[in-house]
Short mmCIF file of C-alpha atoms in Angstrom, two decimals:
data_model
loop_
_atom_site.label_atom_id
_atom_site.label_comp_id
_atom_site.label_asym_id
_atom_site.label_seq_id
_atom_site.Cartn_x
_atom_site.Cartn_y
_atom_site.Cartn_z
CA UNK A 180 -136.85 76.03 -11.77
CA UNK A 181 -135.88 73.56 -14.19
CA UNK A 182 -132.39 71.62 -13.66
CA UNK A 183 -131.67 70.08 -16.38
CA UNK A 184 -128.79 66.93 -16.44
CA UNK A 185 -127.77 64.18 -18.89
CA UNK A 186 -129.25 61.34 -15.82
CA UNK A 187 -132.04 63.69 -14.30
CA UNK A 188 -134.17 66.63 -14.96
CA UNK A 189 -135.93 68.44 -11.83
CA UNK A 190 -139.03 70.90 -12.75
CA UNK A 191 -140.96 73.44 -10.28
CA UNK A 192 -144.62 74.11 -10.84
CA UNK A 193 -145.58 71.37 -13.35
CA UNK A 194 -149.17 72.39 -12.48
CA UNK A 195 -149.05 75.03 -14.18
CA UNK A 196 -145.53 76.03 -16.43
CA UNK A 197 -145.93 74.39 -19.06
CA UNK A 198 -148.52 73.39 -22.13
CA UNK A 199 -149.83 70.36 -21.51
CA UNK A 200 -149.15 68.33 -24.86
CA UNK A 201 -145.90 70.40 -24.99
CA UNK A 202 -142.95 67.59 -26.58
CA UNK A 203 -140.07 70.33 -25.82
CA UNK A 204 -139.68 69.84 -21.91
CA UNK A 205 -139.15 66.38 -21.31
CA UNK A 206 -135.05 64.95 -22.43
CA UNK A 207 -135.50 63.07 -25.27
CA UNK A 208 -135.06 59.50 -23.29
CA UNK A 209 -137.77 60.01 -21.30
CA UNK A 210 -140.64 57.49 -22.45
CA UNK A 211 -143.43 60.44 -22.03
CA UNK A 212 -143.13 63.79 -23.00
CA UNK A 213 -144.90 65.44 -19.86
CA UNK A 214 -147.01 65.44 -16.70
CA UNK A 215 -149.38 68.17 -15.20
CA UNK A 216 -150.92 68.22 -11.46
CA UNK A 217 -154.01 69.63 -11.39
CA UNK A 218 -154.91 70.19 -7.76
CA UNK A 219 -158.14 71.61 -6.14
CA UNK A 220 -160.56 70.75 -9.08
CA UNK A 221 -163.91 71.39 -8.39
CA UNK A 222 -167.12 68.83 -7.65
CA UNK A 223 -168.52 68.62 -11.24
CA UNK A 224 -166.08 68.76 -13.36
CA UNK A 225 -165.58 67.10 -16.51
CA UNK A 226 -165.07 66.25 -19.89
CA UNK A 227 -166.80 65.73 -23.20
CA UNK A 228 -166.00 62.42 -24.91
CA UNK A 229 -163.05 62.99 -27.17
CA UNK A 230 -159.78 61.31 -28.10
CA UNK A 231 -155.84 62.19 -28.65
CA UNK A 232 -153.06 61.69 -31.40
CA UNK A 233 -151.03 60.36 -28.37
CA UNK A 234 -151.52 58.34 -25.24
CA UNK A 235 -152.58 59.90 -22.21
CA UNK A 236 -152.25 58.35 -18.43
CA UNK A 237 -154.38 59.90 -15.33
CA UNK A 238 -153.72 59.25 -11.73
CA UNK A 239 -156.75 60.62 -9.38
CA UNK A 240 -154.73 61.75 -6.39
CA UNK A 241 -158.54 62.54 -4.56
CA UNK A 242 -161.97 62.71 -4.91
CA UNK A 243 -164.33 60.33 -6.53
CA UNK A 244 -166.34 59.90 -10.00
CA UNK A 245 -167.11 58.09 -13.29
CA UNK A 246 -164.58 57.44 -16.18
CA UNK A 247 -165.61 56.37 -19.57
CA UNK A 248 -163.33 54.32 -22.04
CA UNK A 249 -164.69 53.53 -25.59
CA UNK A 250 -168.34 53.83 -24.00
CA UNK A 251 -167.27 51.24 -20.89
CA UNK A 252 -167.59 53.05 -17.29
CA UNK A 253 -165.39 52.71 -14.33
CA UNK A 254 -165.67 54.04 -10.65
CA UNK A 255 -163.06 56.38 -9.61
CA UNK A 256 -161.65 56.79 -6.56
CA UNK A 257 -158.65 58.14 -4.93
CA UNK A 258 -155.24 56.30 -6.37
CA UNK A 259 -157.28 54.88 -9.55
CA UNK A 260 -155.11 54.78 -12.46
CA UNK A 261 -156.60 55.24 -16.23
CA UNK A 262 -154.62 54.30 -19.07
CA UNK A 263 -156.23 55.66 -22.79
CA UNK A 264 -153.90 54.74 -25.30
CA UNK A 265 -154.23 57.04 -29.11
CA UNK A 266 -157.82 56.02 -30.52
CA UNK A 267 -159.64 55.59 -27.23
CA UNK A 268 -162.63 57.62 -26.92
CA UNK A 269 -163.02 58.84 -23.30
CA UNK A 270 -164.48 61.21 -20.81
CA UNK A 271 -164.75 61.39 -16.89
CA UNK A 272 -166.78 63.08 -14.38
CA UNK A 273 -166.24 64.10 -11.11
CA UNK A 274 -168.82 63.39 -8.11
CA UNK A 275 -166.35 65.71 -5.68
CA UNK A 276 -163.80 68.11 -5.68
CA UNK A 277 -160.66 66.05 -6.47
CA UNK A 278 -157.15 66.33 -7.49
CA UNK A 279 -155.36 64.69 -10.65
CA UNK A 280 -152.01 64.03 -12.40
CA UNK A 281 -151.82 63.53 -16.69
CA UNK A 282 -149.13 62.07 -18.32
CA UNK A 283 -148.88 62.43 -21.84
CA UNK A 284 -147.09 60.90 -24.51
CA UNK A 285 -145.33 62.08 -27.72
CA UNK A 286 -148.22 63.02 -30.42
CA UNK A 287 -148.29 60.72 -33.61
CA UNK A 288 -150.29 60.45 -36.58
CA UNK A 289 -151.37 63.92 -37.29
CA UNK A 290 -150.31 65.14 -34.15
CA UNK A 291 -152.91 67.39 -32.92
CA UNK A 292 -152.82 68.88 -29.52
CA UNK A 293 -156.37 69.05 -29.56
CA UNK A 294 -159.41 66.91 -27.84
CA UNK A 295 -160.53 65.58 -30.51
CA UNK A 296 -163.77 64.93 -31.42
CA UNK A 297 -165.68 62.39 -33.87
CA UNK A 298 -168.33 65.19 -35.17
CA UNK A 299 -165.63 67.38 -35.65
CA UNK A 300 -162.00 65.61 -36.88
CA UNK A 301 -163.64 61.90 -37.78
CA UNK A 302 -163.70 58.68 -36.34
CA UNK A 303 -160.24 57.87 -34.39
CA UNK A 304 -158.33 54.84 -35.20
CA UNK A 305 -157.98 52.28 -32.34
CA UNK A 306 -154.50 51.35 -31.05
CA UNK A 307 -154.99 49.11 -28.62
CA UNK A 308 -157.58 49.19 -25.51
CA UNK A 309 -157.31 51.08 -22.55
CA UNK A 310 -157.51 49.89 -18.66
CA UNK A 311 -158.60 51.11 -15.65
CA UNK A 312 -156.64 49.98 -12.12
CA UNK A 313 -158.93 50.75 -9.05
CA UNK A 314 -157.58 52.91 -6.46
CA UNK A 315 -157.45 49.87 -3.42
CA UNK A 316 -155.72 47.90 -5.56
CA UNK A 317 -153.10 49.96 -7.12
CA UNK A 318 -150.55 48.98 -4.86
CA UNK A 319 -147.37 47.93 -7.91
CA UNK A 320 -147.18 47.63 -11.52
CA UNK A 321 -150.00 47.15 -13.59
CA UNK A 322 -151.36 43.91 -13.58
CA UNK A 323 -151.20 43.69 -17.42
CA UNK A 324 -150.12 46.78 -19.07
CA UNK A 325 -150.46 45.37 -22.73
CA UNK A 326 -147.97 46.25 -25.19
CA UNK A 327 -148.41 49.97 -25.58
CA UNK A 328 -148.76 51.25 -22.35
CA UNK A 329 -144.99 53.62 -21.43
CA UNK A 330 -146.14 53.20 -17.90
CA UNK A 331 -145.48 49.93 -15.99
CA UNK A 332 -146.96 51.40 -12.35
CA UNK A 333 -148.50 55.03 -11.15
CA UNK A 334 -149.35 55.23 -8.19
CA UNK A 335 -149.50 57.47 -5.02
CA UNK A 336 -146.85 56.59 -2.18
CA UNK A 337 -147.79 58.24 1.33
CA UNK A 338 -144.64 58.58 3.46
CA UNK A 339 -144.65 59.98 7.20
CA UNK A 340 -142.29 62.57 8.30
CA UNK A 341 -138.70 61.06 8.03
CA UNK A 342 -139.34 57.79 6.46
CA UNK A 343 -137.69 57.20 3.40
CA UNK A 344 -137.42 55.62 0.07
CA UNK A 345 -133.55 54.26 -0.12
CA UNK A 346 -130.90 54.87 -2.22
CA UNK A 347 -130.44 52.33 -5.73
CA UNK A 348 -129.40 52.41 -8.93
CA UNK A 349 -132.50 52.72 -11.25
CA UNK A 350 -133.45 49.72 -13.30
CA UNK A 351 -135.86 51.96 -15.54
CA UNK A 352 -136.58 55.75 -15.99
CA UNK A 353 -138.65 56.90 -12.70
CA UNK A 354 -140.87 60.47 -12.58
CA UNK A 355 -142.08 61.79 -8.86
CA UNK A 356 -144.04 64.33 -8.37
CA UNK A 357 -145.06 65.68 -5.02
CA UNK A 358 -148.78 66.36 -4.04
CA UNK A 359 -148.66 66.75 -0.83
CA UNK A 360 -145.87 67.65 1.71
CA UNK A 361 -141.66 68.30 1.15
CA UNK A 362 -139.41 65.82 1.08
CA UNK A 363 -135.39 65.91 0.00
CA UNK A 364 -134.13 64.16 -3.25
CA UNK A 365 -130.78 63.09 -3.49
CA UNK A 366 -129.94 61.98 -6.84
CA UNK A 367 -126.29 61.32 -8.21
CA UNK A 368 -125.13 63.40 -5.48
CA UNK A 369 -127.11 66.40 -6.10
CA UNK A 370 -129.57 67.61 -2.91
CA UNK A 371 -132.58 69.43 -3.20
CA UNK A 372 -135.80 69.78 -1.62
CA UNK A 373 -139.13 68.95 -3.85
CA UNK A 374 -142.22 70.62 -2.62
CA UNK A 375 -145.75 70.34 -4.11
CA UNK A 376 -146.37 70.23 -7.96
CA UNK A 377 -142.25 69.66 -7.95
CA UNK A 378 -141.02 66.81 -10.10
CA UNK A 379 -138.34 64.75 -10.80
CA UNK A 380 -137.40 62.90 -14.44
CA UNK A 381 -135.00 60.21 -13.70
CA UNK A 382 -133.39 58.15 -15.64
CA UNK A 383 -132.74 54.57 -15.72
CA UNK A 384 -129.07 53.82 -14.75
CA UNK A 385 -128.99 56.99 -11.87
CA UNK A 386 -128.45 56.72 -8.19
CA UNK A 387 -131.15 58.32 -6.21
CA UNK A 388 -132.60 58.26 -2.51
CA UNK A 389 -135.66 60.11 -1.28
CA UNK A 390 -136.62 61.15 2.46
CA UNK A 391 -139.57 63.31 3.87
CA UNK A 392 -139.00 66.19 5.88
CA UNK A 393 -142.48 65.66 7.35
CA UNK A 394 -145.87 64.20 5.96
CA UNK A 395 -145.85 63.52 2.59
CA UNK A 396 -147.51 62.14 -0.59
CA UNK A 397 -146.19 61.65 -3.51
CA UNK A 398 -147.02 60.41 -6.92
CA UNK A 399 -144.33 57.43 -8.72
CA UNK A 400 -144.33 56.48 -12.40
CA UNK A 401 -141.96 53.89 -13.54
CA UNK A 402 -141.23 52.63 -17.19
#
């Protein structure tokens, strides 16, 4: 399902429809280009230290492990945030199964939707450096979030069944995505129900309320 409007876009299955450094899906006003969930990844996992032509944003949604930025580690636990801007080298591993959500940016430079690595396509370029919010106190927007970052907050928001998030008229662009749980979306009069790996690309200007029709946790990115 995608539902496509000039103040929204709603998407079904972004964890697994579409190619991950894919610049088609998101409207053009969105300040990233696209997000994945990957849920139920397995104890072990990880990658090799490598770097993008674009900025990429994780939120660990579970589990715990090590992330690496420009040789600089950093615990990870559930609800840590890791921002690696173009240039920054990085890898993680995981200690426990876990789940995740990536964010990715519009490719510059050469624009390679690769991993890239230093043996293989040179030394990257720095931008600026990247930052790591821990997962007890990612509770708002980032404490500093420099003058690159797209992202002012990602977080996870844990709602029980028929609490709500109240209708307003956005300030900036907004992007939910559901990991756990169903909950309705109304936004500029138009209902639906968002189940998990659902999103929602809103933009800044829109009316929107959100309510859970039981247990529920999502995942909020704000500009």
């Amino acid at each position: 399902m995608i539902v496509r409007n000039p103040n929204y876009m709603l998407l079904s299955g972004v964890s697994n429809d579409y190619d991950y450094w894919d610049g088609s899906v998101f409207p053009e006003w969105a300040g990233i280009k696209l997000m994945r969930y990957f849920p139920g990844q397995i104890k072990g996992s990880g990658v090799e230290p490598h770097y993008h032509d674009g900025d990429e944003i994780w939120l660990f949604i579970s589990g715990r492990g090590k992330v690496w930025l420009d040789g600089q580690s950093f615990e990870i636990t559930p609800n840590t945030a890791v921002y690696t801007p173009m240039g920054v080298v990085h890898r993680f591993q995981a200690f426990t199964d876990f789940d995740n959500l990536a964010i990715v940016t519009r490719l510059e430079r050469q624009k390679r939707d690769l991993q890239l690595l230093e043996k293989e396509n040179g030394p990257p370029v720095p931008t600026v450096p990247g930052f790591v919010v821990r997962g007890d106190q990612n509770d708002g927007p980032f404490p500093d979030r420099g003058s690159r970052s797209p992202l002012s907050e990602l977080r996870l928001i844990a709602l029980q069944a028929g609490d709500g998030i109240g209708e307003g008229t956005l300030s900036c662009h907004e992007y939910w995505v559901v990991a756990e749980g169903t909950c309705d979306l109304c936004v500029e009069g138009f209902s639906v129900e968002l189940s998990p790996g659902d999103a929602a690309v809103l933009r800044a200007g829109s009316t929107r309320q959100l309510r859970s029709t039981e247990n529920a946790c999502l995942v909020v990115a704000r500009e």
